[in-house]
XYZ file of C-alpha atoms in Angstrom:
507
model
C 27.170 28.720 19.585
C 27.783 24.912 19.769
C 24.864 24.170 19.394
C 23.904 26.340 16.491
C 27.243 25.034 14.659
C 26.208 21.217 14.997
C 22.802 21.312 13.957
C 23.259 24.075 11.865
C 25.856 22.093 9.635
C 24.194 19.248 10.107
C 20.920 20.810 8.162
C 23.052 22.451 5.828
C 24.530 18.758 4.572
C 21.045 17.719 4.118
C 19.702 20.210 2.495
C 22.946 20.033 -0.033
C 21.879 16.456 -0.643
C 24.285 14.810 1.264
C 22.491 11.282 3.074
C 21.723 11.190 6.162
C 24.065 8.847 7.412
C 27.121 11.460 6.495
C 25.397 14.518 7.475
C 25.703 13.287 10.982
C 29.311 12.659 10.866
C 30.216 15.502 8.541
C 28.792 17.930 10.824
C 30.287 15.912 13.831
C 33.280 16.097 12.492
C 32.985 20.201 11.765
C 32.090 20.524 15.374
C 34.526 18.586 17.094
C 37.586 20.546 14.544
C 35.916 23.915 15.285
C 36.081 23.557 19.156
C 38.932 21.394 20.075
C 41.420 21.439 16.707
C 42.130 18.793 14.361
C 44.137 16.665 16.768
C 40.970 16.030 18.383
C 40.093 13.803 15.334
C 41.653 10.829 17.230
C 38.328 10.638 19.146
C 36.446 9.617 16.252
C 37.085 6.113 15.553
C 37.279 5.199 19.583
C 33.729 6.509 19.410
C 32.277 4.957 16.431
C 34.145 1.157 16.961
C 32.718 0.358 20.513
C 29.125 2.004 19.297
C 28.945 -0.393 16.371
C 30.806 -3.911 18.098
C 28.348 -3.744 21.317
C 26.996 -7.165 22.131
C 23.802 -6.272 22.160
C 23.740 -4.676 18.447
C 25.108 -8.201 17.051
C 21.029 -9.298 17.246
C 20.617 -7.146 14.120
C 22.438 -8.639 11.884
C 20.385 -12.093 12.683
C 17.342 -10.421 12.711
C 17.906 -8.674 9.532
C 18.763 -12.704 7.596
C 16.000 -14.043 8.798
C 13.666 -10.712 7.764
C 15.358 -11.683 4.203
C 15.494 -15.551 4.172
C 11.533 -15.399 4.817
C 11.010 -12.671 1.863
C 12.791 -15.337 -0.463
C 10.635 -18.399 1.042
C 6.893 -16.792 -0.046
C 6.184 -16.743 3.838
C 3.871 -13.170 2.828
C 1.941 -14.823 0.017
C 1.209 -17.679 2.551
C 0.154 -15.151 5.372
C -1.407 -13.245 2.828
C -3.810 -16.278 1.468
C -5.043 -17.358 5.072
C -5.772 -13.438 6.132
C -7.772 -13.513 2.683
C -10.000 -16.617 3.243
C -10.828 -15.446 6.643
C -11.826 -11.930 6.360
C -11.937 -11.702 2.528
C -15.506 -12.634 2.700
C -16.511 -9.313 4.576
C -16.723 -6.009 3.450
C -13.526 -3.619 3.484
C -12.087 -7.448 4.335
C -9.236 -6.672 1.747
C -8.239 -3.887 3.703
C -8.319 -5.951 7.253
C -6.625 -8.346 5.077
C -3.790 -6.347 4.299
C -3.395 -4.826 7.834
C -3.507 -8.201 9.125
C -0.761 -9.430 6.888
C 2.014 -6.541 7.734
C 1.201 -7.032 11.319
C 2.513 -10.624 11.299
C 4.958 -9.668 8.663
C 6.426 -6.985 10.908
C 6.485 -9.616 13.430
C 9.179 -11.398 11.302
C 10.994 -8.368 9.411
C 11.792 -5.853 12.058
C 11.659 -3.310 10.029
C 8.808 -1.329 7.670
C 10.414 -0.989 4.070
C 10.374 -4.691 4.247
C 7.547 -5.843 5.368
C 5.613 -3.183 2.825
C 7.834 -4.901 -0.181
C 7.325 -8.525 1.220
C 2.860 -7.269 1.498
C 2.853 -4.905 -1.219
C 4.042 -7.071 -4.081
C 1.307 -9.435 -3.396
C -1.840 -6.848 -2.085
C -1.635 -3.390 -4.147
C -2.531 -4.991 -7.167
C -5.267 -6.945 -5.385
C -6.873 -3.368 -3.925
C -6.860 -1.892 -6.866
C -8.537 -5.117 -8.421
C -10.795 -4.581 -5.357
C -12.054 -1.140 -6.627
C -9.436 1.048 -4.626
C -7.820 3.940 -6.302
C -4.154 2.778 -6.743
C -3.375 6.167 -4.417
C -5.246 4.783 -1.558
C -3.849 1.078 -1.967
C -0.743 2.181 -2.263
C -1.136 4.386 0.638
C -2.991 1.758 2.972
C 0.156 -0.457 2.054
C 3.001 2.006 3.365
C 0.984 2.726 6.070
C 0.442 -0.795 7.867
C 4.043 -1.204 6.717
C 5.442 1.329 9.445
C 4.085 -1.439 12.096
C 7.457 -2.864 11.404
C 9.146 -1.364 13.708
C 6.757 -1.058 16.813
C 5.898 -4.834 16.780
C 8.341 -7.198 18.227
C 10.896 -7.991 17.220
C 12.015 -4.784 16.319
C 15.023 -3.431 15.198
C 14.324 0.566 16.549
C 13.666 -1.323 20.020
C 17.416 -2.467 20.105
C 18.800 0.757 19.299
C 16.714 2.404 21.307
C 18.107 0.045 24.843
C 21.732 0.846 23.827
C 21.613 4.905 23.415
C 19.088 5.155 26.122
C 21.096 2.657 28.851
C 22.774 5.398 30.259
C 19.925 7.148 30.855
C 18.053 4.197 32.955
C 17.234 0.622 32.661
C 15.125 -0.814 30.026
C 15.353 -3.657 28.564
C 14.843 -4.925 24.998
C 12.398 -7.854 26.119
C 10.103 -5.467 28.206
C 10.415 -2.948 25.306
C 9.594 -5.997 22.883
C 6.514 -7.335 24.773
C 5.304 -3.423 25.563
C 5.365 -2.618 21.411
C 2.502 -5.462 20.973
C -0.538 -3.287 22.659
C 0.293 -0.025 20.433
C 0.742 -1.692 17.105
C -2.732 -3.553 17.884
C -3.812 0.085 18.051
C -2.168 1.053 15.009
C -3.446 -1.434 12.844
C -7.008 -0.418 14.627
C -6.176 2.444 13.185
C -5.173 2.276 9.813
C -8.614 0.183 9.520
C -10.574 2.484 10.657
C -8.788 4.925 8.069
C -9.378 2.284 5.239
C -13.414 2.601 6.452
C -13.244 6.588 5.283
C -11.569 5.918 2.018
C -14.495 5.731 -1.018
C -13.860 2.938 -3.359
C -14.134 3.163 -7.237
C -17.607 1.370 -7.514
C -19.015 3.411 -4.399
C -17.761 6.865 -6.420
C -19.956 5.596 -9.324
C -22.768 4.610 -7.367
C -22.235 0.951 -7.663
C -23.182 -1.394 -5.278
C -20.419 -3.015 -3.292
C -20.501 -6.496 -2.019
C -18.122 -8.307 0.279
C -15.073 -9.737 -0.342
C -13.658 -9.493 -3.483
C -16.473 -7.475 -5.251
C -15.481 -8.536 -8.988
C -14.990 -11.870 -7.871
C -11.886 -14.192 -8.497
C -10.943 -14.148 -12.577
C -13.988 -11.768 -13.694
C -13.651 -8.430 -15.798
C -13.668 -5.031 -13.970
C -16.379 -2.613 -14.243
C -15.960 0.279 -16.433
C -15.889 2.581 -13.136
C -13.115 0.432 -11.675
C -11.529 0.677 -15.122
C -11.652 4.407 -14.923
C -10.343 4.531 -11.202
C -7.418 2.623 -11.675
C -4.988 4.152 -14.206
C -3.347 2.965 -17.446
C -1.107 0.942 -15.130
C -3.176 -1.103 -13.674
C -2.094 -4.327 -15.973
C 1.301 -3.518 -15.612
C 0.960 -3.991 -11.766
C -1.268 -7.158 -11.296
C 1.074 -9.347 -12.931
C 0.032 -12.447 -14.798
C -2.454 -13.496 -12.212
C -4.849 -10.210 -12.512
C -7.128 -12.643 -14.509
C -7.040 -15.762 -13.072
C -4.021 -17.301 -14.682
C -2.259 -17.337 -10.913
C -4.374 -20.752 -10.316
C -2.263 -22.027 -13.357
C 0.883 -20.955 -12.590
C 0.979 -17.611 -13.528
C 3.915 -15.833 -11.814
C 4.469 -12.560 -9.667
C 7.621 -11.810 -7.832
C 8.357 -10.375 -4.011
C 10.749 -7.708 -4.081
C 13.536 -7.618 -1.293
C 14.419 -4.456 0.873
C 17.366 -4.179 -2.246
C 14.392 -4.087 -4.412
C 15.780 -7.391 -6.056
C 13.174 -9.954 -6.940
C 12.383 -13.311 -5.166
C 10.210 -15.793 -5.987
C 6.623 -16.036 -4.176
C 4.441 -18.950 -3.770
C 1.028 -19.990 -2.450
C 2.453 -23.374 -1.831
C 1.813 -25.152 -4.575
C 4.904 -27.069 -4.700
C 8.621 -26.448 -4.767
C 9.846 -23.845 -7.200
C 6.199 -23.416 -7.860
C 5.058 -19.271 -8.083
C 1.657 -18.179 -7.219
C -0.621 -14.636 -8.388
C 0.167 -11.588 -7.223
C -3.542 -11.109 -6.316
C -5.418 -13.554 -3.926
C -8.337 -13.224 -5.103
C -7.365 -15.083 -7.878
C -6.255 -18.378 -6.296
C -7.959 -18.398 -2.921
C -12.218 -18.373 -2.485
C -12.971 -16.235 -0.297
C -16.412 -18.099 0.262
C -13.853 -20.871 1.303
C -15.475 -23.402 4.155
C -13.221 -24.735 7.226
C -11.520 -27.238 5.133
C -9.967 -24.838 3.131
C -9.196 -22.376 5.913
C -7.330 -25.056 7.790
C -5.273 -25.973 4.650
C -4.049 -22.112 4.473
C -3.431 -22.285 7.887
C -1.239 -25.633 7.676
C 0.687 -23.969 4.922
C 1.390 -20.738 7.125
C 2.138 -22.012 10.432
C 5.879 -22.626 10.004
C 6.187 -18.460 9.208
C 3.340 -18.052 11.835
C 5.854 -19.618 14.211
C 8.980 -17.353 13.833
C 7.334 -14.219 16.314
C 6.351 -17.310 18.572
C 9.495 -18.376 18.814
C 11.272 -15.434 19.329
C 8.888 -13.892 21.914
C 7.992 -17.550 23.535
C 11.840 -17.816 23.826
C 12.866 -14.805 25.489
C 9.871 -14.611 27.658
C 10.213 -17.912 28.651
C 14.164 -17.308 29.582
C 14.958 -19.720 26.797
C 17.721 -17.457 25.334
C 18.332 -13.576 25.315
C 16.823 -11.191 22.204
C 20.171 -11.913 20.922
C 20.221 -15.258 20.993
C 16.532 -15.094 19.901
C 17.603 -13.562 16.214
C 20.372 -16.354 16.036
C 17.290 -18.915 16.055
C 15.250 -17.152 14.539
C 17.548 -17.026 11.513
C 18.512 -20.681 11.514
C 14.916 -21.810 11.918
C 14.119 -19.065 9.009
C 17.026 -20.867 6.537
C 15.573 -24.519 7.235
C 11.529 -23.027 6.621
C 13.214 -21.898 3.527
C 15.058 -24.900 2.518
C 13.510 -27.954 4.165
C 10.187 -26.968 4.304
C 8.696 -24.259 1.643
C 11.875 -25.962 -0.556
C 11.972 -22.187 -2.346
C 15.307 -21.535 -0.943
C 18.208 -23.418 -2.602
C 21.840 -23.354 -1.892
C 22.351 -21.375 -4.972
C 20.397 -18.589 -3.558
C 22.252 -18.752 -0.219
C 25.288 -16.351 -1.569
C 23.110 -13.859 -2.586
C 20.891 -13.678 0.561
C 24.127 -13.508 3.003
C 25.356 -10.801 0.924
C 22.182 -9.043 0.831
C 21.618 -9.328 4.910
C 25.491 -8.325 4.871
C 24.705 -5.012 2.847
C 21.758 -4.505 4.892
C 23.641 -4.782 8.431
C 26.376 -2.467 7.495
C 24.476 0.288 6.237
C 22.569 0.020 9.771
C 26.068 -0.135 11.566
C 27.453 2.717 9.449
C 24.619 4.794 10.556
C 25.212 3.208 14.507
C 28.463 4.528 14.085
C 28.824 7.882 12.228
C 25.183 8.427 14.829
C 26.817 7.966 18.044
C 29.678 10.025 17.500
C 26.945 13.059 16.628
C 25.408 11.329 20.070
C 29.079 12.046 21.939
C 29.426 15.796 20.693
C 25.990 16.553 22.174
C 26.844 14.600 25.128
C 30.516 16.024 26.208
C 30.148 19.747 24.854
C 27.171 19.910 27.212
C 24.290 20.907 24.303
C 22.027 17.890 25.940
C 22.380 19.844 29.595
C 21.693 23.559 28.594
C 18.487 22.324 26.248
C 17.063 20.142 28.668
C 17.725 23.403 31.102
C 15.966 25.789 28.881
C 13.079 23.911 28.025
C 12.418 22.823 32.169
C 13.030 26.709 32.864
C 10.290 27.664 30.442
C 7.442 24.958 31.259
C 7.744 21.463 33.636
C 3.997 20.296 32.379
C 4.197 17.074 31.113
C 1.415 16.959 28.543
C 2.486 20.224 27.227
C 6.584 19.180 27.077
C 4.882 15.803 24.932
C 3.045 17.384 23.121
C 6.016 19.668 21.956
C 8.124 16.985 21.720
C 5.608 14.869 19.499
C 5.503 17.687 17.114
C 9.148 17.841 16.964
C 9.910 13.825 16.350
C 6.754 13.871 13.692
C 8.768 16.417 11.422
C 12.200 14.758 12.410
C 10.485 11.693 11.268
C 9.615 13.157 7.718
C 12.976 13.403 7.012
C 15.403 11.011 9.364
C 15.588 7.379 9.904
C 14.364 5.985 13.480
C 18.162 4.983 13.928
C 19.512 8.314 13.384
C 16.662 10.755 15.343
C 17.661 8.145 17.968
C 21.133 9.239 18.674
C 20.431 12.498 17.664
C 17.464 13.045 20.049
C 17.404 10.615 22.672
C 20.266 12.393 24.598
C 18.364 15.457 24.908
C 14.921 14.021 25.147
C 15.211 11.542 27.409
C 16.603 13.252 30.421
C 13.542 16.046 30.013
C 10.755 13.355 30.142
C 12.488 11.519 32.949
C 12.824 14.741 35.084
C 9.060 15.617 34.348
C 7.753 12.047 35.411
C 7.475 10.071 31.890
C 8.712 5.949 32.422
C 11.594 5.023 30.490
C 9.051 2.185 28.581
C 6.422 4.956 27.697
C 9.304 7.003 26.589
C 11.064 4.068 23.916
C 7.437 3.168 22.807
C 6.221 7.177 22.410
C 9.522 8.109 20.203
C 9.023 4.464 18.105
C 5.725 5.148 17.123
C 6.317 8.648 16.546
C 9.196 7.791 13.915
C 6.730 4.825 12.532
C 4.663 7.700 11.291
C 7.860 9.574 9.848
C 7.821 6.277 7.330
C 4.968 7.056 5.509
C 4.758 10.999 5.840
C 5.923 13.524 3.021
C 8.162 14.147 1.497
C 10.998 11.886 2.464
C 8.775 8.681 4.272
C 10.258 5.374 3.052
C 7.813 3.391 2.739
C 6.095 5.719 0.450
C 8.950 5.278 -1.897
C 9.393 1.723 -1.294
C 5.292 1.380 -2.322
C 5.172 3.901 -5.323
C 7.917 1.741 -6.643
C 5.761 -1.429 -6.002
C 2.359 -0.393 -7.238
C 4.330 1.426 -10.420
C 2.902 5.340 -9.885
C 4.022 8.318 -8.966
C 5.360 9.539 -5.612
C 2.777 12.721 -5.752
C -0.109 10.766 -6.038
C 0.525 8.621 -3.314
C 0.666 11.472 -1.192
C -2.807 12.540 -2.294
C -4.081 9.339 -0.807
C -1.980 9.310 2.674
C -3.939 11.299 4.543
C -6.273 9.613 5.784
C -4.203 7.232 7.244
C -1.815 9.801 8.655
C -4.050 11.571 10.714
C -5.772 7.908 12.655
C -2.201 7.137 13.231
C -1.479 10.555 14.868
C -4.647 9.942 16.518
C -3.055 6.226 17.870
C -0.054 7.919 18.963
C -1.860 10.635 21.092
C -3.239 7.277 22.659
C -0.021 5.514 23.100
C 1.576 8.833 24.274
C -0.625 10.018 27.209
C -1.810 6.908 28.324
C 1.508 5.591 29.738
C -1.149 2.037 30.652
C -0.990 1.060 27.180
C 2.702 0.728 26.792
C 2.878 -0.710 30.538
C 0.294 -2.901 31.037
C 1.557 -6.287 29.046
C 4.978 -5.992 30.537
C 4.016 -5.730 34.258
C 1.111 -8.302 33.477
C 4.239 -10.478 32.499
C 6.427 -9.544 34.915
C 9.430 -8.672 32.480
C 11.727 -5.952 34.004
């Protein structure tokens, strides 16, 4: 009856609109009155305080500045431009391109609506330049952008240590170092995906060269014309055509969807195109190559950093996203010179907003965590389902099904404090690793990103690439079943999640 009246509630709130983040404590709330009487209500804010103040939590907030100090430096348009001259030159090299570039960008952001504003701004207009439909570049974008939180650093790792620690040990290095492997597979993935989808000059029976097939400033073909929607102008910015190499301008939009300025290095307060093949050759020799590379190897050096540091027992992951933010704030100022003082109120507020709407959902979260917990709901349906089947590979694959519709419609934060007390102690007790388990349930809720009808990233690329939410969709699935194909991978094949951490040696 508990059980019914928590989760029933809590379904109720969202389908009556009410966010997430409220749902959760609403429905708490509802339970904890119905059971125990209103003076129980005292319990709340003894719950939700030491949830959101833990220690380990605080490397969130630093994570989260630096994630938005490097969106207002250009960092992704750098990234972007030496992924371009490298693998531009080959075919489907726009889409390795683009993988490429939220890889490393989720290596800095820690989180996927980010790093798919940071990319998309920059690479949707270019793929649809390229001769993809808008649906599939849009698509291919939101995608690779779920990467951001299954490579390192990532912010679903942290949570993931605190609400599991009472479960076992894990760490957030080892679960850091053991999310490299399966987003390598991932972006495998989504390439492989990008391989299947039929460009706009292939549909019309048009040959299809390497690299950027209309080649930097030239006119589309009539087929590409046809394939890419009335929009299409609206989206490249003023660099569609070639004016990028003059200064035309194009703008990075922030997880607030505010704008910030982007640059391909051309000098401070400088702005570059929103479409690399536009500015950058991809014929370019070694000369040019290592000029890109030059340009990109302070943002290149943030994941080193972080993971060099903590690995190397420099300083804790904590300690890591202080640095990490410090080091972000001089790139930004010292170095790229796009970040002025002027900006800096705005970006502290911004990473301000940004942490408490995490730590609001910490909060209202674990106290949904503690009603499952001390009314015994996490017991009697880890009891039920052991009583019914103890196989393993049929118990994940159940569970896998479960998170991948949980994921549809619930933030990684939230399904972990909603699920991870009930799911953890049933994959302990049939034999699953506690590392297998935090990397399984991340990748799992990756997927939930970019899959109807409530995925983020989806939104957070419609927005950017200026069409509709429905057509996007049309174009998803291609990439939604290779990742489900990854996470079958990552989820019975416990080596993949273990191998790089006990290589290492981190515990």
């Amino acid at each position: 009856m508990i059980t019914l009246l928590l989760f029933g509630s809590f379904f109720l709130f969202l389908g009556l609109g009410i966010p997430v983040a409220f749902a959760l404590g609403l429905s708490a709330v509802v339970t904890l009155v119905t059971t125990d009487g209103v003076q129980v209500l005292d319990v709340v804010p003894s719950v939700m305080f030491p949830s959101m103040s833990s220690g380990t939590l605080l490397a969130i907030p630093f994570f989260v500045l630096a994630g938005i100090v490097m969106q207002y430096t250009g960092i992704s348009q750098r990234l972007v431009d030496l992924a371009f001259l490298i693998f531009g030159r080959f075919s489907h090299g726009l889409a390795a391109v683009t993988i490429i570039s939220a890889f490393f960008f989720s290596a800095i952001s820690g989180s996927g609506p980010a790093t798919v504003a940071a990319i998309g701004a920059i690479l949707i207009p270019a793929l649809v330049r390229n001769g993809y439909q808008k649906k599939h570049a849009v698509s291919l974008v939101a995608a690779s952008g779920s990467m951001g939180i299954v490579v390192p650093p990532s912010i679903a790792f942290i949570i993931f240590a605190v609400v599991a620690a009472e479960f076992g040990s894990i760490s957030i290095s080892r679960l850091f170092i053991a999310g490299i492997i399966p987003g390598i597979i991932m972006a495998v993935a989504f390439f492989i995906a990008a391989l299947f989808v039929p460009r706009v000059r292939e549909m019309a029976g048009l040959p299809v060269k390497a690299g950027a097939e209309a080649g930097p400033g030239s006119a589309p073909t009539a087929a590409e014309s046809d394939g890419a929607d009335s929009n299409r102008a609206g989206s490249y910015g003023t660099g569609g055509s070639g004016e990028g190499a003059a200064g035309g301008k194009t703008q990075l939009l922030t997880t607030k969807g505010k704008a910030a300025s982007a640059s391909s290095g051309a000098g401070a307060g400088s702005v570059g195109s929103a479409d690399p093949t536009a500015t950058v050759n991809p014929e370019g020799g070694f000369g040019e190559i290592l000029a890109a590379l030059v340009k990109a190897i302070p943002g290149l050096l943030i994941p080193v950093i972080i993971l060099g540091g903590i690995y190397g027992g420099i300083f804790t992951p904590t300690e890591a996203g202080a640095v990490a933010s410090v080091y972000a704030l001089i790139v930004g100022v010292f170095v790229y010179r796009e970040l002025t003082w002027k900006d800096m109120p705005k970006v502290f507020l911004e990473s301000g907003v940004s942490t408490a709407v995490i730590m609001f959902i910490v909060g209202v979260a674990s106290l949904f965590s503690y009603v499952i917990t001390v009314e015994g709901i996490a017991e009697r349906i880890s009891t039920a389902v052991l009583s019914v089947t103890d196989n393993k590979y049929l118990i994940l694959a159940v569970i896998t099904v479960i998170l991948l519709i949980v994921g549809a419609f619930v933030d990684a934060i939230s399904a972990f404090y909603l699920f991870i007390p009930i799911l953890v102690p049933i994959l302990l007790g049939v034999g699953v690793d506690m590392t297998t388990i935090g990397v399984f349930m991340t990748v799992n809720l990756a997927i939930g990103l970019f899959t109807p009808p409530v995925g983020l990233n989806l939104y957070v690329g419609a927005g950017i690439g200026k069409t509709r939410l429905e057509e996007v969709v049309r174009g998803i699935m291609p990439f939604l079943i290779c990742a489900i194909v990854a996470l079958l991978l990552i989820t019975y094949i416990p080596a993949i999640s273990n191998w790089l951490p006990d290589l290492l040696g981190v515990g």
